[in-house]
Amino acid sequence: MKKDVLSKVIQLGFFMVKVLSLLPLRVHYLISDMMYFIIYYGAHYRRKVVRNNLTSAFPEKDIKEIKKIERQFYRWFCDYIVETFKMASISREEMARRMVFKGTEEIEKCWAEGQSCGVMLGHYCNWEWVSTLPLALSEKGICAELYHPIENPETNQFFIELRQRFGSVCIPMERALRDIVKYRREGRPLVIGYIADQKPNWRNIHLWMNFLNHNTPMFTGSERIIKRTGQAFFYGDVRRVKRGYYECEFKLIDRHPDNVPDYQLTERYMHELEQTIRRDPALWLWSHDRWSRTKEEFDYRFRVEGEKVFEKVTEEEYAQHMGWRSYWKH
């Protein structure tokens, strides 16, 4: 019974979001400005995580500059929230003016030759707006994005509707290979967006590299899918032109990445992403605890045999080894 009530409350909340999305963007930005003061000065939302991430990523910057980037991040983060909700009602014409794509001719060229394309992006600028790519491409192929389903079904459905509103197709990660192969057999080339800067599961860590001054575990699943299905490999370089206006430039990295040695695509992607972040640091998702998994813990808890990762000791045993009260309170 409680679950049904919660479901109805969530549905009502998203209905209100859709109604409020009808307001002009200038009103949304007034809401964003108010949210900034509440989240940053009032709730202190993940301030410790953001500060630690920024200071460790940019040791060359003094605390004054770090705080400036921190405030800019929270202002952008609030803009990202209202801009995402605005997708529920914004017109195709206005969306096309505000989210501009460059380098699409390379994608069209691949499509004309029957080849699908994989575009790696990060949690940078408004990545949700990148799902409006069908507005900038012909109908020769299909625009798709991989996603991890959200546990709450109402929330999951809401975001699927947003992302598919302009013609994009959402493919759950667990169905990625099956759906890609299906479209290829039907002779329908794809361009697929991969948000590939997330934190990998312990058992899926196959590569560590220096990224923003950290020894960082890499998510390599996107590379495996791109290579296995013969997709042309692009990097999506997104920038904020001004408030409410973005550009995404598709940079062709390798037309035939299936011949590239393992993990080189991921390394090239992360290099490009770091250059993007350093260009304008405030626009990356610093509230994500990206570096909570360390190489030291990995080496102590796991062993690698070929491409498989096996656990040697549990989280609780590792906590005891480190002298922590519990693994989740260290």
Coordinates of C-alpha atoms in Angstrom, one line a residue:
M1 CA 0.0 0.0 0.0
K2 CA 2.8 2.4 0.9
K3 CA 4.5 1.6 -2.3
D4 CA 1.4 2.5 -4.3
V5 CA 1.1 5.8 -2.5
L6 CA 4.7 6.6 -3.1
S7 CA 4.3 5.7 -6.8
K8 CA 1.3 8.1 -7.1
V9 CA 3.3 10.9 -5.3
I10 CA 6.2 10.5 -7.7
Q11 CA 3.9 10.5 -10.7
L12 CA 2.2 13.7 -9.4
G13 CA 5.7 15.2 -8.9
F14 CA 6.7 14.5 -12.5
F15 CA 3.3 15.8 -13.8
M16 CA 4.0 19.1 -12.0
V17 CA 7.5 19.2 -13.5
K18 CA 6.0 18.8 -17.0
V19 CA 3.5 21.7 -16.2
L20 CA 6.3 23.9 -14.8
S21 CA 8.4 23.1 -17.9
L22 CA 6.0 25.2 -19.9
L23 CA 7.4 28.3 -18.3
P24 CA 10.0 30.3 -20.3
L25 CA 13.6 29.4 -19.8
R26 CA 14.3 32.8 -18.2
V27 CA 11.9 31.9 -15.4
H28 CA 13.7 28.5 -15.0
Y29 CA 17.0 30.3 -14.6
L30 CA 15.5 32.4 -11.8
I31 CA 14.5 29.2 -10.2
S32 CA 18.0 27.9 -10.7
D33 CA 19.5 31.0 -9.1
M34 CA 17.3 30.3 -6.0
M35 CA 18.2 26.7 -6.0
Y36 CA 21.9 27.6 -6.0
F37 CA 21.7 29.5 -2.7
I38 CA 19.7 26.7 -1.1
I39 CA 21.9 23.8 -2.3
Y40 CA 25.2 25.5 -1.9
Y41 CA 24.8 27.8 1.1
G42 CA 21.9 26.1 2.9
A43 CA 22.1 22.3 2.3
H44 CA 25.8 22.2 1.6
Y45 CA 25.0 19.4 -0.9
R46 CA 28.1 17.2 -1.3
R47 CA 30.3 20.2 -0.6
K48 CA 33.0 18.0 0.9
V49 CA 33.1 15.6 -2.0
V50 CA 33.3 18.5 -4.5
R51 CA 36.0 20.3 -2.6
N52 CA 38.1 17.2 -2.2
N53 CA 37.7 16.3 -5.9
L54 CA 38.7 19.8 -7.1
T55 CA 41.7 20.2 -4.7
S56 CA 43.1 16.8 -5.6
A57 CA 42.5 17.2 -9.4
F58 CA 44.1 20.6 -9.5
P59 CA 46.9 20.7 -6.9
E60 CA 48.5 23.7 -8.7
K61 CA 45.4 25.9 -8.0
D62 CA 45.2 27.9 -4.7
I63 CA 42.2 27.7 -2.5
K64 CA 40.7 31.0 -3.8
E65 CA 40.6 29.6 -7.4
I66 CA 39.2 26.2 -6.1
K67 CA 36.4 28.0 -4.3
K68 CA 35.6 30.0 -7.4
I69 CA 35.4 26.8 -9.6
E70 CA 33.3 25.2 -6.8
R71 CA 30.7 28.0 -6.9
Q72 CA 30.7 28.0 -10.7
F73 CA 30.0 24.3 -10.6
Y74 CA 27.0 24.6 -8.3
R75 CA 25.6 27.4 -10.4
W76 CA 26.0 25.2 -13.6
F77 CA 24.6 22.2 -11.8
C78 CA 21.4 24.0 -10.9
D79 CA 21.1 25.2 -14.5
Y80 CA 21.6 21.6 -15.7
I81 CA 18.6 20.5 -13.5
V82 CA 16.2 23.1 -14.9
E83 CA 17.4 22.7 -18.4
T84 CA 16.8 19.0 -18.2
F85 CA 13.3 19.4 -17.0
K86 CA 12.7 22.0 -19.7
M87 CA 13.1 19.2 -22.3
A88 CA 9.6 18.1 -21.4
S89 CA 8.1 20.9 -23.3
I90 CA 10.7 22.9 -25.3
S91 CA 10.0 23.2 -29.0
R92 CA 12.1 21.5 -31.6
E93 CA 13.0 24.9 -33.1
E94 CA 14.2 26.3 -29.8
M95 CA 16.1 23.2 -28.9
A96 CA 17.9 23.2 -32.3
R97 CA 19.0 26.8 -31.6
R98 CA 20.3 26.0 -28.1
M99 CA 22.0 22.7 -28.8
V100 CA 24.2 22.9 -31.9
F101 CA 26.0 19.9 -33.3
K102 CA 29.2 20.2 -35.4
G103 CA 31.0 17.4 -37.4
T104 CA 27.8 15.7 -38.2
E105 CA 28.9 15.3 -41.9
E106 CA 31.4 12.6 -40.7
I107 CA 28.6 10.7 -39.2
E108 CA 26.5 11.0 -42.3
K109 CA 29.4 9.8 -44.3
C110 CA 29.7 6.6 -42.2
W111 CA 26.0 6.1 -42.4
A112 CA 26.1 6.4 -46.2
E113 CA 28.6 3.5 -46.2
G114 CA 26.5 1.4 -43.8
Q115 CA 28.7 1.9 -40.8
S116 CA 27.4 2.7 -37.3
C117 CA 29.2 5.2 -35.1
G118 CA 30.0 5.2 -31.4
V119 CA 30.4 8.6 -29.6
M120 CA 32.1 8.7 -26.2
L121 CA 31.1 11.6 -24.0
G122 CA 31.4 12.6 -20.3
H123 CA 29.2 13.9 -17.6
Y124 CA 30.1 17.4 -18.9
C125 CA 27.8 20.4 -19.8
N126 CA 24.2 19.3 -20.3
W127 CA 24.7 15.7 -21.5
E128 CA 20.9 15.2 -21.5
W129 CA 20.6 17.7 -24.3
V130 CA 22.9 15.6 -26.5
S131 CA 19.9 13.2 -26.9
T132 CA 18.4 15.9 -29.3
L133 CA 20.9 14.8 -32.0
P134 CA 18.2 13.5 -34.3
L135 CA 17.3 17.2 -34.9
A136 CA 20.7 17.7 -36.6
L137 CA 20.9 14.4 -38.7
S138 CA 19.1 12.9 -41.6
E139 CA 16.8 9.9 -41.3
K140 CA 19.3 7.5 -42.9
G141 CA 20.2 6.1 -39.5
I142 CA 19.1 5.9 -35.9
C143 CA 20.3 8.0 -32.9
A144 CA 20.6 5.9 -29.7
E145 CA 22.1 6.1 -26.3
L146 CA 22.9 3.4 -23.8
Y147 CA 21.7 3.8 -20.2
H148 CA 21.5 2.1 -16.9
P149 CA 17.8 1.7 -15.9
I150 CA 16.9 3.7 -12.8
E151 CA 15.6 1.5 -10.0
N152 CA 12.4 3.5 -9.4
P153 CA 10.1 2.7 -12.4
E154 CA 8.4 6.1 -12.5
T155 CA 11.7 8.0 -12.5
N156 CA 13.1 5.6 -15.1
Q157 CA 10.1 6.2 -17.4
F158 CA 10.2 9.9 -17.0
F159 CA 13.8 10.1 -18.1
I160 CA 13.2 7.7 -21.0
E161 CA 10.4 10.0 -22.2
L162 CA 12.7 13.0 -22.0
R163 CA 15.5 11.4 -23.9
Q164 CA 13.3 9.9 -26.6
R165 CA 11.2 13.0 -27.1
F166 CA 13.2 14.2 -30.1
G167 CA 13.6 10.9 -31.8
S168 CA 16.5 9.2 -29.9
V169 CA 16.2 5.6 -28.9
C170 CA 17.2 4.5 -25.3
I171 CA 18.9 1.1 -25.1
P172 CA 19.4 -0.5 -21.7
M173 CA 23.0 -1.5 -21.1
E174 CA 22.2 -5.2 -20.7
R175 CA 20.6 -5.3 -24.1
A176 CA 23.3 -3.3 -25.9
L177 CA 24.9 -5.9 -28.0
R178 CA 21.7 -7.7 -28.9
D179 CA 20.0 -4.5 -30.0
I180 CA 23.0 -3.2 -32.0
V181 CA 23.3 -6.5 -33.8
K182 CA 19.5 -6.5 -34.5
Y183 CA 19.7 -3.0 -36.1
R184 CA 22.8 -4.0 -38.1
R185 CA 21.0 -7.1 -39.5
E186 CA 18.1 -4.8 -40.5
G187 CA 20.5 -2.5 -42.4
R188 CA 19.9 0.4 -40.1
P189 CA 23.1 2.2 -39.1
L190 CA 23.3 3.8 -35.6
V191 CA 25.1 6.6 -33.8
I192 CA 25.3 5.6 -30.2
G193 CA 26.2 7.9 -27.3
Y194 CA 28.3 6.3 -24.5
I195 CA 28.6 8.2 -21.2
A196 CA 31.9 6.5 -20.4
D197 CA 33.4 8.4 -17.4
Q198 CA 31.4 6.6 -14.7
K199 CA 33.0 4.5 -11.9
P200 CA 33.3 0.8 -12.9
N201 CA 32.2 -2.1 -10.8
W202 CA 35.2 -3.7 -9.0
R203 CA 35.0 -6.9 -11.1
N204 CA 35.0 -4.9 -14.3
I205 CA 38.2 -3.0 -13.7
H206 CA 40.7 -3.9 -16.4
L207 CA 42.6 -0.6 -16.9
W208 CA 44.1 2.1 -14.6
M209 CA 45.4 5.4 -15.9
N210 CA 46.3 8.8 -14.8
F211 CA 43.3 11.1 -15.1
L212 CA 43.1 14.5 -13.5
N213 CA 46.0 13.8 -11.2
H214 CA 44.5 10.4 -9.9
N215 CA 45.3 6.8 -10.7
T216 CA 41.8 6.1 -12.0
P217 CA 40.0 2.9 -12.8
M218 CA 38.5 3.0 -16.3
F219 CA 35.1 1.9 -17.6
T220 CA 36.1 -0.1 -20.7
G221 CA 32.7 -1.6 -21.6
S222 CA 32.0 1.1 -24.2
E223 CA 35.2 0.3 -26.0
R224 CA 34.5 -3.4 -26.1
I225 CA 31.0 -2.7 -27.7
I226 CA 32.4 -0.2 -30.2
K227 CA 35.2 -2.6 -31.3
R228 CA 33.0 -5.7 -31.4
T229 CA 30.4 -4.2 -33.5
G230 CA 32.7 -2.3 -35.9
Q231 CA 31.6 1.2 -35.1
A232 CA 33.5 4.3 -36.1
F233 CA 34.9 5.9 -32.9
F234 CA 34.1 9.6 -32.2
Y235 CA 34.7 11.8 -29.2
G236 CA 31.9 14.3 -28.4
D237 CA 33.5 17.5 -27.3
V238 CA 30.8 19.6 -25.6
R239 CA 31.2 23.2 -24.7
R240 CA 28.9 25.9 -23.1
V241 CA 28.7 28.9 -25.4
K242 CA 26.7 30.9 -22.9
R243 CA 23.9 30.2 -20.4
G244 CA 21.4 28.0 -22.1
Y245 CA 23.4 27.4 -25.3
Y246 CA 25.7 24.5 -26.0
E247 CA 27.8 23.1 -28.9
C248 CA 28.8 19.5 -29.4
E249 CA 31.6 18.8 -31.9
F250 CA 32.0 15.2 -33.1
K251 CA 35.7 14.4 -33.5
L252 CA 36.5 11.3 -35.5
I253 CA 39.2 9.5 -33.7
D254 CA 39.3 6.2 -35.6
R255 CA 37.2 4.9 -38.5
H256 CA 38.1 1.3 -37.9
P257 CA 38.8 0.9 -34.2
D258 CA 38.5 -2.9 -34.3
N259 CA 42.1 -3.0 -35.3
V260 CA 43.3 -0.8 -32.4
P261 CA 45.0 -2.6 -29.4
D262 CA 42.8 -3.2 -26.3
Y263 CA 42.2 -0.1 -24.1
Q264 CA 43.8 2.4 -26.5
L265 CA 40.4 3.8 -27.4
T266 CA 39.6 4.3 -23.7
E267 CA 42.9 6.0 -23.1
R268 CA 42.4 8.3 -26.1
Y269 CA 38.9 9.1 -24.9
M270 CA 40.0 9.9 -21.4
H271 CA 42.8 12.1 -22.7
E272 CA 40.3 14.1 -24.8
L273 CA 37.9 14.4 -21.9
E274 CA 40.6 15.7 -19.6
Q275 CA 41.5 18.4 -22.1
T276 CA 37.8 19.3 -22.2
I277 CA 37.5 19.5 -18.4
R278 CA 40.7 21.6 -18.1
R279 CA 39.3 24.1 -20.6
D280 CA 36.4 24.9 -18.3
P281 CA 36.6 22.8 -15.1
A282 CA 33.3 23.9 -13.6
L283 CA 31.1 22.0 -16.1
W284 CA 32.0 18.5 -15.1
L285 CA 30.1 16.5 -12.5
W286 CA 32.3 17.0 -9.5
S287 CA 29.7 15.9 -7.0
H288 CA 30.2 12.3 -8.2
D289 CA 32.7 10.4 -6.0
R290 CA 34.8 9.3 -8.9
W291 CA 37.9 8.3 -7.0
S292 CA 36.6 6.2 -4.1
R293 CA 38.0 3.1 -5.6
T294 CA 41.8 3.0 -5.3
K295 CA 44.5 0.8 -6.9
E296 CA 45.7 -0.1 -3.4
E297 CA 42.4 -1.5 -2.4
F298 CA 42.0 -3.3 -5.7
D299 CA 45.4 -5.0 -5.4
Y300 CA 44.6 -6.1 -1.8
R301 CA 41.1 -7.4 -2.4
F302 CA 41.2 -8.8 -6.0
R303 CA 43.3 -10.9 -8.3
V304 CA 43.3 -10.9 -12.1
E305 CA 43.4 -14.0 -14.2
G306 CA 43.4 -13.2 -17.9
E307 CA 40.3 -10.9 -18.4
K308 CA 38.5 -12.1 -15.2
V309 CA 38.7 -10.5 -11.8
F310 CA 38.3 -12.6 -8.7
E311 CA 37.8 -11.5 -5.1
K312 CA 40.4 -12.4 -2.6
V313 CA 39.0 -10.8 0.6
T314 CA 35.6 -9.3 1.4
E315 CA 34.8 -5.6 2.0
E316 CA 34.5 -6.4 5.8
E317 CA 37.9 -8.1 5.8
Y318 CA 39.4 -5.2 4.1
A319 CA 37.9 -2.8 6.6
Q320 CA 39.4 -4.9 9.4
H321 CA 42.8 -4.8 7.7
M322 CA 42.5 -1.0 7.5
G323 CA 41.3 -0.6 11.1
W324 CA 38.0 0.9 10.1
R325 CA 34.8 0.5 12.1
S326 CA 33.1 -0.7 8.9
Y327 CA 33.7 -0.6 5.2
W328 CA 31.0 2.0 4.6
K329 CA 32.1 4.4 7.4
H330 CA 35.8 4.7 6.6

